[in-house]
Short mmCIF file of C-alpha atoms in Angstrom, two decimals:
data_model
loop_
_atom_site.label_atom_id
_atom_site.label_comp_id
_atom_site.label_asym_id
_atom_site.label_seq_id
_atom_site.Cartn_x
_atom_site.Cartn_y
_atom_site.Cartn_z
CA MET S 413 -15.80 -23.50 -34.86
CA THR S 414 -15.60 -26.61 -32.71
CA ARG S 415 -11.82 -26.66 -32.82
CA LEU S 416 -11.61 -23.00 -31.83
CA CYS S 417 -13.96 -23.63 -28.94
CA CYS S 418 -11.88 -26.61 -27.80
CA ILE S 419 -8.77 -24.45 -27.92
CA ALA S 420 -10.46 -21.67 -25.95
CA ILE S 421 -11.67 -23.91 -23.15
CA SER S 422 -8.43 -25.90 -23.13
CA ASN S 423 -6.48 -22.69 -22.66
CA ARG S 424 -8.79 -21.71 -19.81
CA LEU S 425 -8.13 -25.03 -18.09
CA LYS S 426 -4.40 -24.64 -18.59
CA ASN S 427 -4.27 -21.15 -17.16
CA ARG S 428 -6.58 -19.93 -14.44
CA GLU S 429 -5.31 -16.39 -14.86
CA PRO S 430 -7.44 -14.48 -15.15
CA VAL S 431 -10.60 -16.19 -13.78
CA LEU S 432 -10.56 -15.12 -6.08
CA THR S 433 -11.53 -18.52 -5.07
CA ALA S 434 -11.25 -18.79 -1.33
CA PRO S 435 -13.21 -17.93 1.76
CA VAL S 436 -13.44 -14.20 2.26
CA SER S 437 -11.48 -14.26 5.52
CA ALA S 438 -8.60 -16.10 3.90
CA ARG S 439 -8.57 -14.15 0.66
CA LEU S 440 -8.92 -10.64 1.94
CA ALA S 441 -7.40 -10.51 5.42
CA PRO S 442 -3.65 -9.96 5.68
CA ALA S 443 -1.90 -13.29 5.93
CA ALA S 444 -1.05 -14.70 9.32
CA THR S 445 2.54 -14.52 10.44
CA ALA S 446 4.76 -17.01 8.70
CA ALA S 447 8.41 -17.49 8.04
CA PRO S 448 9.48 -15.38 5.06
CA GLU S 449 10.07 -17.39 1.93
CA THR S 450 13.64 -17.38 0.73
CA THR S 451 14.70 -17.52 -2.88
CA MET S 452 16.02 -21.05 -2.32
CA THR S 453 12.71 -22.19 -0.80
CA HIS S 454 10.76 -20.82 -3.75
CA ALA S 455 13.17 -22.47 -6.16
CA ARG S 456 12.62 -25.83 -4.45
CA ARG S 457 8.86 -25.38 -4.75
CA CYS S 458 9.20 -24.63 -8.45
CA CYS S 459 11.26 -27.77 -8.89
CA LEU S 460 8.65 -29.87 -7.06
CA ALA S 461 5.88 -28.65 -9.36
CA LEU S 462 8.06 -29.20 -12.41
CA ALA S 463 8.99 -32.73 -11.37
CA ALA S 464 5.38 -33.67 -10.62
CA ALA S 465 4.11 -32.55 -14.01
CA LEU S 466 7.03 -33.97 -15.97
CA SER S 467 6.45 -37.36 -14.36
CA LEU S 468 3.21 -37.50 -16.36
CA ALA S 469 4.90 -36.89 -19.71
CA PRO S 470 5.11 -40.59 -20.70
CA PHE S 471 1.32 -40.83 -20.51
CA ALA S 472 0.91 -37.80 -22.77
CA ALA S 473 3.43 -38.94 -25.34
CA SER S 474 1.07 -41.54 -26.75
CA ALA S 475 -1.92 -39.18 -26.97
CA GLN S 476 -3.13 -37.69 -30.22
CA ASP S 477 -3.99 -34.00 -30.70
CA ASN S 478 -6.57 -34.63 -33.43
CA ALA S 479 -9.35 -32.09 -32.86
CA SER S 480 -11.09 -34.47 -30.48
CA PRO S 481 -14.23 -33.14 -28.77
CA TYR S 482 -12.58 -34.10 -25.49
CA SER S 483 -10.10 -31.68 -23.96
CA TRP S 484 -7.97 -32.65 -20.96
CA ASN S 485 -5.17 -31.09 -19.00
CA ILE S 486 -2.89 -31.93 -16.05
CA THR S 487 -0.76 -29.10 -14.68
CA GLY S 488 1.87 -28.63 -12.01
CA VAL S 489 2.25 -25.07 -10.73
CA SER S 490 4.66 -23.53 -8.25
CA ASP S 491 1.73 -21.51 -6.84
CA TYR S 492 -1.98 -21.45 -7.70
CA LEU S 493 -2.65 -17.79 -8.46
CA PHE S 494 -6.15 -16.49 -9.09
CA ARG S 495 -6.37 -12.87 -10.17
CA GLY S 496 -2.99 -12.25 -8.59
CA VAL S 497 -3.73 -13.89 -5.22
CA SER S 498 -2.22 -17.18 -4.02
CA GLN S 499 -4.80 -19.88 -3.33
CA THR S 500 -2.26 -22.36 -1.93
CA ASP S 501 -0.45 -20.27 0.70
CA GLU S 502 2.37 -19.83 -1.84
CA ASP S 503 2.90 -23.59 -2.19
CA PRO S 504 2.95 -25.75 -5.35
CA THR S 505 0.02 -27.92 -6.34
CA LEU S 506 -1.36 -30.14 -9.09
CA GLN S 507 -4.40 -29.25 -11.20
CA ALA S 508 -6.47 -31.14 -13.75
CA GLY S 509 -9.38 -30.48 -16.06
CA PHE S 510 -11.61 -32.29 -18.55
CA THR S 511 -14.09 -30.81 -21.04
CA TYR S 512 -16.39 -32.12 -23.75
CA THR S 513 -17.33 -29.80 -26.63
CA SER S 514 -20.25 -30.59 -28.94
CA PRO S 515 -20.20 -29.89 -32.70
CA ALA S 516 -22.60 -27.00 -32.04
CA GLY S 517 -20.12 -25.26 -29.74
CA LEU S 518 -21.72 -26.16 -26.41
CA TYR S 519 -19.29 -27.50 -23.83
CA ALA S 520 -19.25 -28.80 -20.27
CA GLY S 521 -16.40 -29.77 -18.00
CA VAL S 522 -14.82 -30.01 -14.60
CA TRP S 523 -11.58 -28.56 -13.21
CA GLY S 524 -9.84 -29.28 -9.90
CA SER S 525 -6.92 -27.93 -7.90
CA GLY S 526 -5.36 -28.17 -4.49
CA VAL S 527 -5.95 -25.12 -2.27
CA ASP S 528 -4.71 -24.01 1.15
CA PHE S 529 -6.38 -21.13 2.96
CA GLY S 530 -4.57 -21.80 6.22
CA HIS S 531 -7.43 -22.93 8.46
CA GLY S 532 -8.22 -26.58 7.80
CA ASP S 533 -10.76 -27.41 5.12
CA PRO S 534 -11.05 -26.96 2.23
CA LYS S 535 -8.00 -28.51 0.63
CA THR S 536 -9.55 -29.07 -2.80
CA GLU S 537 -11.34 -26.75 -5.22
CA LEU S 538 -13.59 -28.43 -7.77
CA ASP S 539 -15.20 -26.28 -10.46
CA TYR S 540 -18.05 -27.30 -12.76
CA LEU S 541 -18.46 -25.36 -15.97
CA ILE S 542 -20.85 -25.13 -18.89
CA GLY S 543 -20.58 -22.75 -21.80
CA TYR S 544 -20.95 -21.91 -25.46
CA GLY S 545 -18.40 -20.64 -27.98
CA VAL S 546 -19.12 -19.26 -31.44
CA ASP S 547 -17.14 -17.65 -34.26
CA VAL S 548 -18.77 -14.28 -34.92
CA ASN S 549 -16.67 -14.00 -38.07
CA ASP S 550 -13.23 -15.14 -39.23
CA LYS S 551 -11.51 -12.80 -36.75
CA VAL S 552 -13.78 -12.71 -33.70
CA ASN S 553 -14.80 -15.51 -31.33
CA PHE S 554 -17.25 -15.07 -28.46
CA ASP S 555 -17.46 -17.41 -25.46
CA VAL S 556 -19.85 -17.37 -22.51
CA LEU S 557 -19.24 -19.62 -19.52
CA LEU S 558 -21.04 -20.34 -16.24
CA ASN S 559 -18.56 -21.53 -13.62
CA ARG S 560 -19.58 -23.12 -10.31
CA TYR S 561 -16.78 -22.83 -7.73
CA THR S 562 -17.04 -25.54 -5.08
CA TYR S 563 -14.80 -26.40 -2.13
CA ILE S 564 -14.71 -29.95 -0.84
CA GLY S 565 -15.60 -30.04 2.87
CA SER S 566 -16.63 -26.38 2.97
CA SER S 567 -19.77 -26.00 0.87
CA GLN S 568 -20.79 -22.69 2.47
CA GLN S 569 -18.08 -21.05 0.36
CA ASN S 570 -19.45 -22.21 -3.01
CA TYR S 571 -20.62 -19.64 -5.55
CA ASN S 572 -21.28 -19.06 -9.26
CA GLU S 573 -19.68 -16.73 -11.79
CA LEU S 574 -20.66 -15.85 -15.35
CA ILE S 575 -17.63 -15.24 -17.57
CA THR S 576 -17.60 -13.87 -21.12
CA THR S 577 -14.49 -13.78 -23.29
CA THR S 578 -14.17 -12.14 -26.71
CA THR S 579 -11.11 -13.15 -28.73
CA PHE S 580 -9.87 -11.03 -31.61
CA ALA S 581 -7.65 -12.41 -34.39
CA LYS S 582 -6.89 -15.45 -32.16
CA GLN S 583 -4.44 -13.19 -30.32
CA TYR S 584 -6.16 -10.57 -28.18
CA LYS S 585 -8.91 -11.14 -25.63
CA ALA S 586 -11.28 -9.16 -23.44
CA THR S 587 -12.94 -10.79 -20.42
CA VAL S 588 -15.92 -9.67 -18.34
CA ALA S 589 -16.97 -11.77 -15.34
CA TYR S 590 -19.85 -11.24 -12.92
CA SER S 591 -21.10 -12.88 -9.73
CA ASN S 592 -24.15 -11.77 -7.73
CA ASP S 593 -22.83 -13.68 -4.71
CA VAL S 594 -19.06 -13.37 -4.91
CA TRP S 595 -17.39 -15.67 -2.35
CA ASN S 596 -20.90 -16.50 -1.09
CA THR S 597 -21.21 -13.09 0.63
CA GLY S 598 -24.35 -11.81 -1.12
CA THR S 599 -22.21 -9.14 -2.80
CA ASP S 600 -22.01 -8.32 -6.50
CA GLY S 601 -18.51 -8.69 -7.92
CA TRP S 602 -17.16 -7.81 -11.37
CA TYR S 603 -13.90 -8.66 -13.09
CA PHE S 604 -12.66 -6.94 -16.26
CA ALA S 605 -9.49 -8.02 -18.07
CA VAL S 606 -7.67 -7.59 -21.36
CA GLY S 607 -4.69 -9.54 -22.63
CA GLY S 608 -2.78 -10.77 -25.61
CA GLU S 609 -0.20 -13.20 -26.95
CA TRP S 610 2.68 -12.56 -29.34
CA PRO S 611 4.99 -15.08 -31.05
CA LEU S 612 8.69 -14.95 -30.23
CA PRO S 613 11.70 -16.60 -31.92
CA LYS S 614 12.38 -20.29 -31.26
CA ASP S 615 8.64 -21.03 -30.90
CA PHE S 616 8.29 -19.12 -27.64
CA THR S 617 5.17 -17.08 -26.88
CA LEU S 618 4.97 -13.83 -24.92
CA SER S 619 1.74 -13.12 -23.03
CA ALA S 620 0.49 -10.19 -20.95
CA ASN S 621 -2.76 -9.56 -19.06
CA ILE S 622 -4.21 -6.89 -16.82
CA GLY S 623 -7.43 -7.18 -14.82
CA ARG S 624 -9.59 -5.17 -12.44
CA SER S 625 -11.74 -6.61 -9.63
CA THR S 626 -14.58 -4.45 -8.29
CA PHE S 627 -17.06 -5.10 -5.47
CA GLU S 628 -20.46 -3.56 -4.73
CA LYS S 629 -20.10 -3.63 -0.94
CA ASP S 630 -17.13 -3.23 1.39
CA VAL S 631 -16.07 -6.89 1.38
CA ALA S 632 -12.78 -5.80 -0.19
CA LYS S 633 -11.09 -2.89 -1.87
CA ASP S 634 -11.26 -2.81 -5.65
CA TYR S 635 -7.87 -3.82 -7.01
CA THR S 636 -5.84 -4.44 -10.15
CA ASP S 637 -3.80 -7.53 -11.04
CA TRP S 638 -1.43 -8.12 -13.90
CA ASN S 639 0.98 -10.68 -15.32
CA VAL S 640 3.52 -11.09 -18.08
CA GLY S 641 5.14 -14.35 -19.11
CA VAL S 642 6.73 -16.57 -21.71
CA SER S 643 5.83 -20.13 -22.64
CA ARG S 644 6.79 -22.82 -25.11
CA GLN S 645 4.92 -25.80 -26.49
CA PHE S 646 6.66 -29.17 -26.82
CA GLY S 647 4.04 -31.40 -28.43
CA LEU S 648 1.42 -31.90 -25.72
CA LEU S 649 3.71 -30.38 -23.08
CA ASN S 650 3.61 -26.65 -22.32
CA ILE S 651 6.09 -24.95 -20.00
CA GLY S 652 5.44 -21.39 -18.84
CA LEU S 653 7.15 -18.87 -16.59
CA GLY S 654 5.36 -15.68 -15.57
CA TYR S 655 5.66 -12.70 -13.29
CA TYR S 656 2.44 -11.82 -11.44
CA GLY S 657 1.46 -8.89 -9.28
CA THR S 658 -1.27 -6.71 -7.80
CA ASP S 659 -1.57 -3.06 -6.84
CA SER S 660 -1.48 -1.71 -3.27
CA ASN S 661 -5.19 -2.44 -2.77
CA GLY S 662 -4.63 -6.08 -3.68
CA ARG S 663 -1.86 -6.34 -1.13
CA TYR S 664 -4.03 -4.53 1.43
CA ASN S 665 -6.78 -7.12 0.90
CA SER S 666 -4.62 -10.24 0.97
CA GLY S 667 -1.25 -9.35 2.46
CA ARG S 668 1.73 -11.41 1.32
CA LEU S 669 -0.58 -13.70 -0.70
CA ALA S 670 -0.89 -10.87 -3.24
CA ASP S 671 2.79 -9.93 -3.38
CA ASN S 672 4.54 -9.85 -6.74
CA ARG S 673 6.02 -13.23 -7.62
CA VAL S 674 7.29 -15.61 -10.29
CA MET S 675 5.16 -18.66 -11.13
CA LEU S 676 6.25 -21.74 -13.04
CA SER S 677 3.72 -23.99 -14.75
CA VAL S 678 4.14 -27.28 -16.58
CA ALA S 679 1.02 -28.50 -18.38
CA ILE S 680 0.25 -31.67 -20.31
CA GLY S 681 -2.90 -31.80 -22.40
CA ASN S 682 -4.51 -31.52 -25.80
#
């Protein structure tokens, strides 16, 4: 059970999709005018994220993946996407996480990322998490997690979210998340998602997810996000390429920050 729990939380730290982390004005209002991003500009950003993460590979090469209770991860991404919405103004950033899992399945950790909401602080998101994972039987795992989203230099935006994930046959998952104060607005917010992974030839993995965000009050329109991608593991190094998008309500809420896009990620961790 402990190993499965480590894998579950490690995967969460490696991929924040799906689990909106920004001030309401930045997340939901159409983006301010900016120069349109060209294909070449986006390619350069992808290369920057790739180079940053690959520069850490020598440190990971000596690590051992031996079912340790400690799970760590350092990731370079071409864009930090959260439920289909860019949290970095479509720029690359570095992310890192660390988690300890007890033999009983309890775990606690911290995860950080650069953010850019276009109006000064905050520039860093730091999340604190505590949870519990248990094997219901040999095919079903259940995980419940309390996540505290915090923003350095802008504490009035902090809020909590309770996230449950049920994994079936180590391949399919269903997520339900709830906050009674989403984005620190006093509004109830729910997130529902389903997804899966399928092995491909040459040790590649295909993944697909679809999620739905709903809100009790008129802080935003309910919207759907989705993604499909491929990834490959090279020891402790994981490289992934995905295509992410939202429906028309998502783009109404967040403008260009919710446009369909390709995201590259390079992660090192156990």
